[in-house]
Coordinates of C-alpha atoms in Angstrom, one line a residue:
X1 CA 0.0 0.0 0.0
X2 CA 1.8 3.1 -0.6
X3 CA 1.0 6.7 -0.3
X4 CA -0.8 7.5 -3.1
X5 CA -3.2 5.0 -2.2
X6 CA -4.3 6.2 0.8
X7 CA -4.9 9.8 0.5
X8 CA -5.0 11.3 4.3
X9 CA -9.2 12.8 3.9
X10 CA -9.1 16.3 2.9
X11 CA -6.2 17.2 0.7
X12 CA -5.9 17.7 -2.5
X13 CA -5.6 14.9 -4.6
X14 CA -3.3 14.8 -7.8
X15 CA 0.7 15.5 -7.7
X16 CA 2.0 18.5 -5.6
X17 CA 3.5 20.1 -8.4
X18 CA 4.5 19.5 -12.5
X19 CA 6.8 20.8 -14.9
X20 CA 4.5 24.1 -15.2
X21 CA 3.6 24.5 -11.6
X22 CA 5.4 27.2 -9.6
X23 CA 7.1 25.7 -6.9
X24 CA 8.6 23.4 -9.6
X25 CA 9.9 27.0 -11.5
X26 CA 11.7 28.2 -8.4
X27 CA 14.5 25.6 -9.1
X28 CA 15.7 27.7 -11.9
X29 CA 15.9 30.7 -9.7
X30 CA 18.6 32.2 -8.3
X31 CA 17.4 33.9 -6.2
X32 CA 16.0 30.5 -4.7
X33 CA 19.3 30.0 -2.8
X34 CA 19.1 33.3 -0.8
X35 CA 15.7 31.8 -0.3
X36 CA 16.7 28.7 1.0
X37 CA 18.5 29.7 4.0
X38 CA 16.9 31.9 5.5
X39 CA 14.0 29.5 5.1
X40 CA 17.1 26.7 7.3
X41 CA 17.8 29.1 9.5
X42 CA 14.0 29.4 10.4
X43 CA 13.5 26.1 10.5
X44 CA 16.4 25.4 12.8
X45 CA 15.1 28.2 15.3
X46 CA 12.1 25.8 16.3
X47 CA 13.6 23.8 19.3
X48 CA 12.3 20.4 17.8
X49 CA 14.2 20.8 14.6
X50 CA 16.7 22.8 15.8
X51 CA 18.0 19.7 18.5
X52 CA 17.1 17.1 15.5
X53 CA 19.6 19.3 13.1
X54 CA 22.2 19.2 16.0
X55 CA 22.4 16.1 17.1
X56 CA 21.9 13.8 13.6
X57 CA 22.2 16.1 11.0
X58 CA 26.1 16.4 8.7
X59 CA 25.0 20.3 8.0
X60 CA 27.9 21.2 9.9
X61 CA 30.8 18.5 8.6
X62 CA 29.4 17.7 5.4
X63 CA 27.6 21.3 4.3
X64 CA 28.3 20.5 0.4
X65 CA 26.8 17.1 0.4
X66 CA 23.8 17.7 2.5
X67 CA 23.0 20.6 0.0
X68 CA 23.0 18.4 -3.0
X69 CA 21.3 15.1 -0.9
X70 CA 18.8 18.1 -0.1
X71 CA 18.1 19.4 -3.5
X72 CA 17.9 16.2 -5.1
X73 CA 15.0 15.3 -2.9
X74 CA 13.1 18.5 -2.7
X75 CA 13.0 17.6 -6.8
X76 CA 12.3 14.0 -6.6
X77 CA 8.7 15.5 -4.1
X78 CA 7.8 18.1 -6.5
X79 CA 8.5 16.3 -10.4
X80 CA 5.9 14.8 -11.9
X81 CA 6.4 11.4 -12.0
X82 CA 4.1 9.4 -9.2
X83 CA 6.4 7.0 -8.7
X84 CA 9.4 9.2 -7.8
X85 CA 7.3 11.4 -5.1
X86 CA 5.7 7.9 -3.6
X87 CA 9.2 6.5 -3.4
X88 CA 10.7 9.6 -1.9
X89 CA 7.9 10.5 0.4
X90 CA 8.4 6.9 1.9
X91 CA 12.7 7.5 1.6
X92 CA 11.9 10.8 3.9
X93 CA 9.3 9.1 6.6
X94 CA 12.0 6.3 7.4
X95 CA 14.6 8.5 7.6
X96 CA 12.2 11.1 10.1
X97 CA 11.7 7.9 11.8
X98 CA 15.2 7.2 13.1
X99 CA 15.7 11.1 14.4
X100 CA 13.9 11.2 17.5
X101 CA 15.8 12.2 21.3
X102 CA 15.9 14.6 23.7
X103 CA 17.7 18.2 23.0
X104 CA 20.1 19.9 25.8
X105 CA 16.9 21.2 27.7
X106 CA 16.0 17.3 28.4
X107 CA 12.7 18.0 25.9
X108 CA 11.6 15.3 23.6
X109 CA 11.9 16.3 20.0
X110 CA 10.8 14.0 16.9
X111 CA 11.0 14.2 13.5
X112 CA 7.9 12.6 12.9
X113 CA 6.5 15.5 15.0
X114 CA 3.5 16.9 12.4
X115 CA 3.9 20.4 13.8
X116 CA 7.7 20.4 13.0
X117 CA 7.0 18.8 9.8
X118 CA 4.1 21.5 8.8
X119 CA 6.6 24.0 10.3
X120 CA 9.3 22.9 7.7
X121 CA 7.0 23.4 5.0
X122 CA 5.7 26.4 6.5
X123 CA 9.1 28.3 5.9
X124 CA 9.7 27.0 2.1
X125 CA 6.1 28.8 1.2
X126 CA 6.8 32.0 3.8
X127 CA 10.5 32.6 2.5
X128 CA 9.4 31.8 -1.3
X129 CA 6.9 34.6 -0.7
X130 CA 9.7 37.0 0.9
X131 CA 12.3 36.1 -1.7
X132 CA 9.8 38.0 -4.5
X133 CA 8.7 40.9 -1.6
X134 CA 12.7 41.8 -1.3
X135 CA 13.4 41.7 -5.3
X136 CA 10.7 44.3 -5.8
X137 CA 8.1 42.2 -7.6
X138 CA 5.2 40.8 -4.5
X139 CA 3.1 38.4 -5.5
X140 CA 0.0 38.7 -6.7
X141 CA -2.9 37.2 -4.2
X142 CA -4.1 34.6 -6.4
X143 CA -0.3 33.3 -7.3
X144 CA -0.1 33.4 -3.6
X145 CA -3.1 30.9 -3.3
X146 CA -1.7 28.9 -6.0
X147 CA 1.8 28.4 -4.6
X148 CA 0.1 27.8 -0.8
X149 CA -1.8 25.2 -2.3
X150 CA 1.1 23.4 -3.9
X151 CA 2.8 23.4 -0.5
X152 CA -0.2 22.1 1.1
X153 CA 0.3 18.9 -1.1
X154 CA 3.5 18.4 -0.2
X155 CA 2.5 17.5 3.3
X156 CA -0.2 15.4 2.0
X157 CA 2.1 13.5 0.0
X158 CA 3.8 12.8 3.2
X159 CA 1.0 10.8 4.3
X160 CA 0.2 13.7 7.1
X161 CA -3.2 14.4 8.3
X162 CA -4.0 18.0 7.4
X163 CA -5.0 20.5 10.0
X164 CA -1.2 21.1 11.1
X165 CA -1.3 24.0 8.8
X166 CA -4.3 26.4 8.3
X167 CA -6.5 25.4 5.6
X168 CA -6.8 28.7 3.8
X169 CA -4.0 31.2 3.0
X170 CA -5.6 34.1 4.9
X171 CA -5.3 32.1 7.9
X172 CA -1.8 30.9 7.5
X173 CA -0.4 34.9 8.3
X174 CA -1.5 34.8 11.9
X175 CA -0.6 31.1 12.5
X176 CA 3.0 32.0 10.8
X177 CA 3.0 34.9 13.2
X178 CA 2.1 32.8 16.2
X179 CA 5.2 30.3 15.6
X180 CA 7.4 33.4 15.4
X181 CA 6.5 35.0 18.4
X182 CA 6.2 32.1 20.8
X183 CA 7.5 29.1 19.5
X184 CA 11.0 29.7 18.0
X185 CA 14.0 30.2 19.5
X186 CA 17.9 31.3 19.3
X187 CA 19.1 27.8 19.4
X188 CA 22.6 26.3 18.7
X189 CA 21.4 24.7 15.4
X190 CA 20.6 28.5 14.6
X191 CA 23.4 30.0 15.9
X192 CA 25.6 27.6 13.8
X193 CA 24.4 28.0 10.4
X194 CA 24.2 31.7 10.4
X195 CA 28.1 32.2 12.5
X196 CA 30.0 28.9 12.1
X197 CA 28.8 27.4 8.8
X198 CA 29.5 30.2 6.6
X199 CA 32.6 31.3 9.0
X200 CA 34.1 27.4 8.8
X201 CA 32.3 26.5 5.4
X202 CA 35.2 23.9 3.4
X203 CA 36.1 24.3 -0.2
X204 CA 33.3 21.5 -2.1
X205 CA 35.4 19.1 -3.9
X206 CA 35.8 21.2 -7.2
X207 CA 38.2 23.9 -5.4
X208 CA 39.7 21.5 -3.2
X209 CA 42.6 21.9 -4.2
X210 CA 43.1 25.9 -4.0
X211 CA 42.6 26.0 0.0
X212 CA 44.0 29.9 -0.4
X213 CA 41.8 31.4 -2.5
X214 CA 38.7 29.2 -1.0
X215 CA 39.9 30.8 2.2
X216 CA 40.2 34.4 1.4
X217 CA 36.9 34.2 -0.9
X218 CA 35.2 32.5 2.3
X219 CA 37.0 35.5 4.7
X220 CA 34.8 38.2 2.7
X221 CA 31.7 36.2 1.9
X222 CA 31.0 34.7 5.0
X223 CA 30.2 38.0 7.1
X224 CA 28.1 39.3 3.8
X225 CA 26.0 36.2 4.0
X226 CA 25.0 35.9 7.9
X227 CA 24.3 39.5 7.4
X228 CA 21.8 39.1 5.4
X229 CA 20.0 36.2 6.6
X230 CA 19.9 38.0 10.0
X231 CA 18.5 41.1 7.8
X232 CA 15.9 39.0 5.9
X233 CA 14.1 37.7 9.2
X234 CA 11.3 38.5 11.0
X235 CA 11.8 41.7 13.0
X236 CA 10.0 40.1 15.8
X237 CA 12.4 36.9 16.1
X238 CA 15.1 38.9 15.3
X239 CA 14.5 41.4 18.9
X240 CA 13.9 38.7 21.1
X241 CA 16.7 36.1 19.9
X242 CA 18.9 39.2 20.5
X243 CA 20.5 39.2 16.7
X244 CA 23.0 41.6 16.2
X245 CA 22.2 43.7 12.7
X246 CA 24.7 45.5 11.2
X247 CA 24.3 48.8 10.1
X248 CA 22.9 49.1 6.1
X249 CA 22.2 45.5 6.3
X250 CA 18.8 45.9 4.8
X251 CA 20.1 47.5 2.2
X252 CA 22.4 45.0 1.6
X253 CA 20.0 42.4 1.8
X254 CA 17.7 44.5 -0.5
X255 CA 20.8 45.0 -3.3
X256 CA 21.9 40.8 -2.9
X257 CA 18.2 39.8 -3.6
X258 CA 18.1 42.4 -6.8
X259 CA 22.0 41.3 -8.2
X260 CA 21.1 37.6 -7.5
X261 CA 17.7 38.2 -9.3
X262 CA 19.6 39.4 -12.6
X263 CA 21.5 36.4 -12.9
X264 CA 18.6 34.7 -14.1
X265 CA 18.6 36.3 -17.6
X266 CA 22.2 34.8 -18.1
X267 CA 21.7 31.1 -20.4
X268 CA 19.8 28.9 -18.3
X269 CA 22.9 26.0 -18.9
X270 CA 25.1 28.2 -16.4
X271 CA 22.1 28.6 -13.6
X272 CA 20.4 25.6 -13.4
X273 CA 21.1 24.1 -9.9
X274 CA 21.6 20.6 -10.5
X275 CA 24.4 21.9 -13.0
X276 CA 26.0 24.0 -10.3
X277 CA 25.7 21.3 -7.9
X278 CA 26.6 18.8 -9.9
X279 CA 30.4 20.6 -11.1
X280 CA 31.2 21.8 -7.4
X281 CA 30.8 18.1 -6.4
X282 CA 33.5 17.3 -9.1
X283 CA 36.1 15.0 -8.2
X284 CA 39.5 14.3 -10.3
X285 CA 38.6 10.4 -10.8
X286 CA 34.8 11.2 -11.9
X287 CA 33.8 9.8 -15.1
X288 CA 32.5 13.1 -16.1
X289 CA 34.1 14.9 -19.0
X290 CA 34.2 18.2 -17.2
X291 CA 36.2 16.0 -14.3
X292 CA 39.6 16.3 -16.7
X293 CA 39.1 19.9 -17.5
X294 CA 39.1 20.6 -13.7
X295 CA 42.1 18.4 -13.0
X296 CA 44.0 19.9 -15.4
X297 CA 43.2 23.6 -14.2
X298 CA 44.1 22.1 -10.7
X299 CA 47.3 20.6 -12.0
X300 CA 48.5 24.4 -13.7
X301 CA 47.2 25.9 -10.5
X302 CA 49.8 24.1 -8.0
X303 CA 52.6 24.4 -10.5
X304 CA 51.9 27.9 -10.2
X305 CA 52.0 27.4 -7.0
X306 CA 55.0 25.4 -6.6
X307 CA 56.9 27.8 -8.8
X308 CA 56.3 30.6 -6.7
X309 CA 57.8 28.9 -3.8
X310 CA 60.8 27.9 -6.0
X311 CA 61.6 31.6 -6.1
X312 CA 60.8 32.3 -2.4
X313 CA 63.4 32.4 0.2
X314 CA 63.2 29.2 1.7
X315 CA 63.2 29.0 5.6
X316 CA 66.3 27.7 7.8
X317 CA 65.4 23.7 7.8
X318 CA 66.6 21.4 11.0
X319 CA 69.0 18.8 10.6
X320 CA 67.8 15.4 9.4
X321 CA 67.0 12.9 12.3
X322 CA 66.2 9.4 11.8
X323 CA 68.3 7.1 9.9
X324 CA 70.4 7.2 7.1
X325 CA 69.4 5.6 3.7
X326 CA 71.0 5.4 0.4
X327 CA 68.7 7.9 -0.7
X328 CA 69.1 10.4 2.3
X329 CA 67.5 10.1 5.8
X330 CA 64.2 8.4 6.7
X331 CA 62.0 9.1 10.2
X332 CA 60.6 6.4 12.0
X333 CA 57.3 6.0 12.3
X334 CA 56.6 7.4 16.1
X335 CA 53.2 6.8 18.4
X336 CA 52.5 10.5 17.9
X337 CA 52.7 10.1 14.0
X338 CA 50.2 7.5 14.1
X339 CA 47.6 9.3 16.9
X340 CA 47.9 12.7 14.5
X341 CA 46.6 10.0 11.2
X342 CA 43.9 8.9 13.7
X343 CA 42.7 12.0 14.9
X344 CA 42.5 13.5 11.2
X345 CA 40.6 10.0 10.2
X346 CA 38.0 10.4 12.8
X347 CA 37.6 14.2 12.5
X348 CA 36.8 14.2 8.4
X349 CA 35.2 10.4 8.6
X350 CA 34.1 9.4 12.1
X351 CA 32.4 12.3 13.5
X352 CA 30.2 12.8 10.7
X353 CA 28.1 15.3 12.4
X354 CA 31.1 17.6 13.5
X355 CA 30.2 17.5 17.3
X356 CA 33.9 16.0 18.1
X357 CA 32.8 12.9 19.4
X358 CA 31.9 9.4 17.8
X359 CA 28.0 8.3 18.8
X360 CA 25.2 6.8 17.1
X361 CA 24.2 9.8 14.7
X362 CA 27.1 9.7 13.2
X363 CA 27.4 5.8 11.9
X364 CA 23.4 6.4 11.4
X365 CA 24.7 9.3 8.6
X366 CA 26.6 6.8 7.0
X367 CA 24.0 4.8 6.4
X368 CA 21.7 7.1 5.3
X369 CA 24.3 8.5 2.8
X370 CA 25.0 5.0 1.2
X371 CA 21.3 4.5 1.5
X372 CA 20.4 7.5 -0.4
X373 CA 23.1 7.0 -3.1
X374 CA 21.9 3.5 -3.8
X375 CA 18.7 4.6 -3.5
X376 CA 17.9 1.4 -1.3
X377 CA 13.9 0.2 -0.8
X378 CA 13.4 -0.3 2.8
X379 CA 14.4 -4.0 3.0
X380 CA 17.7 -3.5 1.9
X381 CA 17.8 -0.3 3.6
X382 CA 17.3 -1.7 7.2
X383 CA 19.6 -4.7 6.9
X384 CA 22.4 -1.5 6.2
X385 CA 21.5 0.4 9.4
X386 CA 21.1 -2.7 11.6
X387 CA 24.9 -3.8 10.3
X388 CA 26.0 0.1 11.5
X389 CA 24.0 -0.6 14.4
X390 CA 25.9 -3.9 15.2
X391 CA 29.2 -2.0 14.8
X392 CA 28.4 0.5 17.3
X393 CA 27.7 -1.8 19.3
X394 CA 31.0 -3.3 19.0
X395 CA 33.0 0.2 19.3
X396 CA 31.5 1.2 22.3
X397 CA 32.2 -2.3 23.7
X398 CA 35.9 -1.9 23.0
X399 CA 36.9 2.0 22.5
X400 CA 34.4 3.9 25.3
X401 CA 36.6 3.5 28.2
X402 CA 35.1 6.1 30.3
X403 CA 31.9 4.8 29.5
X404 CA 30.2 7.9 28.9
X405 CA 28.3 6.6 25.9
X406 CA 30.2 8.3 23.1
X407 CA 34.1 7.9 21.9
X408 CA 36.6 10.6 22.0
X409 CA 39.0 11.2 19.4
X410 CA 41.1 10.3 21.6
X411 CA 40.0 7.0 22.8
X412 CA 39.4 6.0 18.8
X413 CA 43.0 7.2 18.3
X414 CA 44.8 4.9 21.1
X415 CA 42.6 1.8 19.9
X416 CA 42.1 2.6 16.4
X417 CA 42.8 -1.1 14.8
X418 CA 39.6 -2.5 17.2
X419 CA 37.5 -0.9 14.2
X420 CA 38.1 -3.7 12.0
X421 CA 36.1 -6.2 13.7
X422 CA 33.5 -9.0 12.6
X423 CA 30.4 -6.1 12.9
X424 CA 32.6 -3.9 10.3
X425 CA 33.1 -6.9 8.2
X426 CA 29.2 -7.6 8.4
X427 CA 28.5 -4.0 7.0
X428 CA 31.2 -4.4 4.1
X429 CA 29.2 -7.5 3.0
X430 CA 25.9 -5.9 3.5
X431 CA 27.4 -2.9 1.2
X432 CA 28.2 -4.9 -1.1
X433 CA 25.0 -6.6 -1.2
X434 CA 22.8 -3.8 -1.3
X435 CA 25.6 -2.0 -4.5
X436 CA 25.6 -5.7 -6.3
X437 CA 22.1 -5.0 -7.4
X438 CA 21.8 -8.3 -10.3
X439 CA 22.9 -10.4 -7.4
X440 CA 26.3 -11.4 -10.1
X441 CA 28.9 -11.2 -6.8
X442 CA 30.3 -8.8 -8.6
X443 CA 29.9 -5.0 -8.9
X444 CA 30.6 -3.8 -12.7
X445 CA 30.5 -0.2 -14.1
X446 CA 27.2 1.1 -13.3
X447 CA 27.1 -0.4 -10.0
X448 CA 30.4 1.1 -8.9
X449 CA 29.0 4.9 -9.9
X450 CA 26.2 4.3 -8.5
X451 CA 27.7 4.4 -5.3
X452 CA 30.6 6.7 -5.6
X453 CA 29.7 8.6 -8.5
X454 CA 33.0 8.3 -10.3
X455 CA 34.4 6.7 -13.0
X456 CA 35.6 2.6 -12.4
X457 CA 38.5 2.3 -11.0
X458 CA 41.0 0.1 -13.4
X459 CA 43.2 -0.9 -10.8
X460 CA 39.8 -2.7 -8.7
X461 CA 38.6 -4.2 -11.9
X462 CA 38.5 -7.9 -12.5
X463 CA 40.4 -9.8 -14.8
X464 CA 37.4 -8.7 -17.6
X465 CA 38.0 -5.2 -16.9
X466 CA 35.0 -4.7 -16.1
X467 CA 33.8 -6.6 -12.4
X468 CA 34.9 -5.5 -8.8
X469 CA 34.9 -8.7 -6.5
X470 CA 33.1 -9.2 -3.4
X471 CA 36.5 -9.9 -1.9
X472 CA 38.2 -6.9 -3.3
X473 CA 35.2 -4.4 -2.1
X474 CA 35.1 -5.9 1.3
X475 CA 39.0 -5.3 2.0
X476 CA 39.5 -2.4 1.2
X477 CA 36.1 -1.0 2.8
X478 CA 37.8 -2.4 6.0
X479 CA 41.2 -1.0 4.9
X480 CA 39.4 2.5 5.0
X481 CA 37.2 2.2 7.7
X482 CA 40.0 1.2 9.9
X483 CA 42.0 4.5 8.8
X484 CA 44.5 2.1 7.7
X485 CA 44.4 3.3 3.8
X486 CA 43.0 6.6 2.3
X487 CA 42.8 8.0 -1.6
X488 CA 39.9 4.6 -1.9
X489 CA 36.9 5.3 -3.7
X490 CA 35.1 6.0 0.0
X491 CA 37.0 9.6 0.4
X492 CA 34.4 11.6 -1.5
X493 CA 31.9 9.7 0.0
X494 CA 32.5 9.9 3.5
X495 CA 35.1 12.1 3.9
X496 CA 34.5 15.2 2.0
X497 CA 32.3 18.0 2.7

């Protein structure tokens, strides 16, 4: 029985949006983005959200691949294609499912919670509404109607009951205003995507290689951008969550709204979203013909770079230590060596939610990535999360020594081989399982970019060139989950941002 099937009484039936509908015509806006967060940064102001965003979500470690996991299913709910929202409404309950806690304040929270979720939805339509208010062009009333409609559907296509938000569009103003006055707050979700995110935000993967200039560019952006999304929300919220405004920032926020805006006469090739997400997320090895035009730039851009350090005085070096070989001196490997690789393995893989510590959430992330680029029904899906289950079990059985219910970096770091046990072996099969979709016990071509999203990998092929072995996937899984061996296929897809 799926969604579709069993409409909840009194929505709307039919698909929440198509190709001519206009949420669907947003997605080529530009303007969409500025949109966008201030519509998260609303969202993570209501406690519930706000703790589930904390505590499970990779917004702060992994910004660049939460954006495109985001996108791609905020297109799957509105296309036109039954199917696809059916699938992806279902995709989004499970995952709601497995967030549920308690936030700092010892309150329950639930993603599942209908208020949250009508909330959520609540700030796409309000923000979509603003985004058109602050380029000069409101909407007209009936467009208004139109577009709250739409968003209606999108909650019914969740399978919720309707009631959580008003039924009509003149009564949506005072319940928006409600929520804004006496439900959200300044919480730390909040407080991290408008200061730290920006502030702290990594290169994506296409300018991962020019850590200067992403860090300079970042230096003057960052500020521009939190001052604006401060500027852009309501005055109310804004007074009693004590948010500082800088001075001209509504003009600012005006100005960035109109320059954005006029980027949307330039070919529609260079705006479209999934194209700008799509090349940031570039890596060297993807099978994607851009990919080699990126390496290449990369490649003249660090001979550059080594050439102006060529003709740079160079700085007084210390002797050699270690011990001689016939090619000059070689340094032993020490027990501080090896706790440094540990730390930086569990800071850009373990601790995928950026909280510092290893728990739960994050080895749930990991499965809901691999899950959502495999695209897994919920079958498949469960046997991955109870395998990730098993092997937390087993970490905090053999790494938590103080037994506070999470591991330190530095508890990972003086028992890091105790990752590859039998429950890490048990998700490298399941992995495979769930990629080896033609049950063949072997993963060819499609298979293997499925997953990673990059071109096959010669050196894992089989003897046909064209096959990855159940054995061969399994070891080196383990050989990166262990820290033992990095540049593997699992870097961009655990590791970077």
């Amino acid at each position: 029985m799926t969604l579709q099937d069993t409409p909840p009484s009194g929505t709307r039936s039919g698909p929440p949006a198509s190709p001519d509908s206009r949420f669907a015509s947003f997605f080529d806006d530009p303007r969409w983005a500025l949109a966008m967060i201030r519509a998260t940064v609303l969202e993570a102001a209501h406690p519930a959200i706000g703790a589930a965003l904390i505590e499970n979500s990779t917004f702060v470690a992994h910004p660049w691949r939460r954006l495109r996991n985001t996108f791609l299913s905020m297109q799957r709910m509105v296309g036109a294609d039954e199917q696809t929202r059916e699938r992806e409404a279902a995709r989004l309950n499970r995952m709601h499912a497995r967030l549920k806690g308690t936030d700092a304040r010892n309150r329950p929270y639930d993603a599942m919670d209908p208020g949250a979720r009508a909330w959520v939805v609540a700030t796409l339509f309000e923000s979509s509404v603003t985004m058109f208010r602050l380029s000069g062009q409101p909407l007209e009333q009936e467009f208004m109607e139109e577009l709250y409609a739409e968003f209606q559907d999108m909650l019914g296509e969740m399978g919720d009951e309707p009631g959580h938000l008003p039924e009509t569009l003149t009564a949506f103003w005072p319940y928006y205003d409600k929520v804004v006055a006496e439900e959200l707050e300044n919480t730390e979700a909040m407080r991290v995507i408008l200061y730290k995110l920006f502030d702290h935000l990594p290169a994506p993967p296409l300018l991962s290689g020019l850590p200067t200039l992403w860090a300079t560019g970042r230096a003057l952006v960052a500020p521009v951008v939190g001052a604006i999304a401060v500027a852009s929300l309501p005055e109310p919220f804004r007074r009693r969550a004590g948010l500082p405004e800088m001075p001209g920032a509504h003009t600012l926020m005006q100005g960035a709204y109109l320059a954005v805006g006029l980027t949307r006469f330039l070919p529609a090739r260079w705006i479209a979203p999934e194209n700008v997400i799509s090349l940031l997320s570039l890596t060297p090895d993807s099978d994607d013909p851009r990919a080699r035009t990126v390496a290449a730039l990369h490649s003249r851009v660090k001979r550059a770079g080594a050439l102006l350090r060529l003709l740079s005085p160079l700085p007084d070096r210390p002797e050699p230590t270690g011990y001689a070989t016939p090619t000059g001196y070689a340094t032993p490997p020490t027990a501080t060596a090896h706790r440094h690789d540990a730390e930086d393995f569990f800071r850009q893989v373990l601790d995928q939610t950026g909280n510092g510590s290893l728990d739960w959430p994050d080895l749930a992330a990991m499965a809901r990535e691999l899950a959502s680029r495999l695209d897994l029904d919920e079958p498949e899906e469960t046997r991955l999360y109870q395998a990730f289950a098993d092997w937390w079990r087993e970490l905090q059985a053999a790494l938590d020594t103080d037994g506070d219910g999470s591991v330190s970096a530095q508890e990972y770091a003086a028992a890091a081989p105790s990752l590859a046990g039998p429950a890490l072996i048990r998700v490298a099969e399941v992995l495979f399982d769930v990629t080896d979709k033609d049950g063949s016990q072997h993963i060819d071509a499609d298979e293997y970019r499925a997953l990673f999203r990059t071109a096959f990998h010669r050196e894992a092929t089989g003897a046909d060139g064209a096959t990855y072995t159940r054995s061969a996937f399994v070891k080196e899984f383990l050989a990166f989950m262990s820290g033992r061996q990095r540049t593997t296929p699992f870097d961009p897809l655990l590791a970077e941002a």
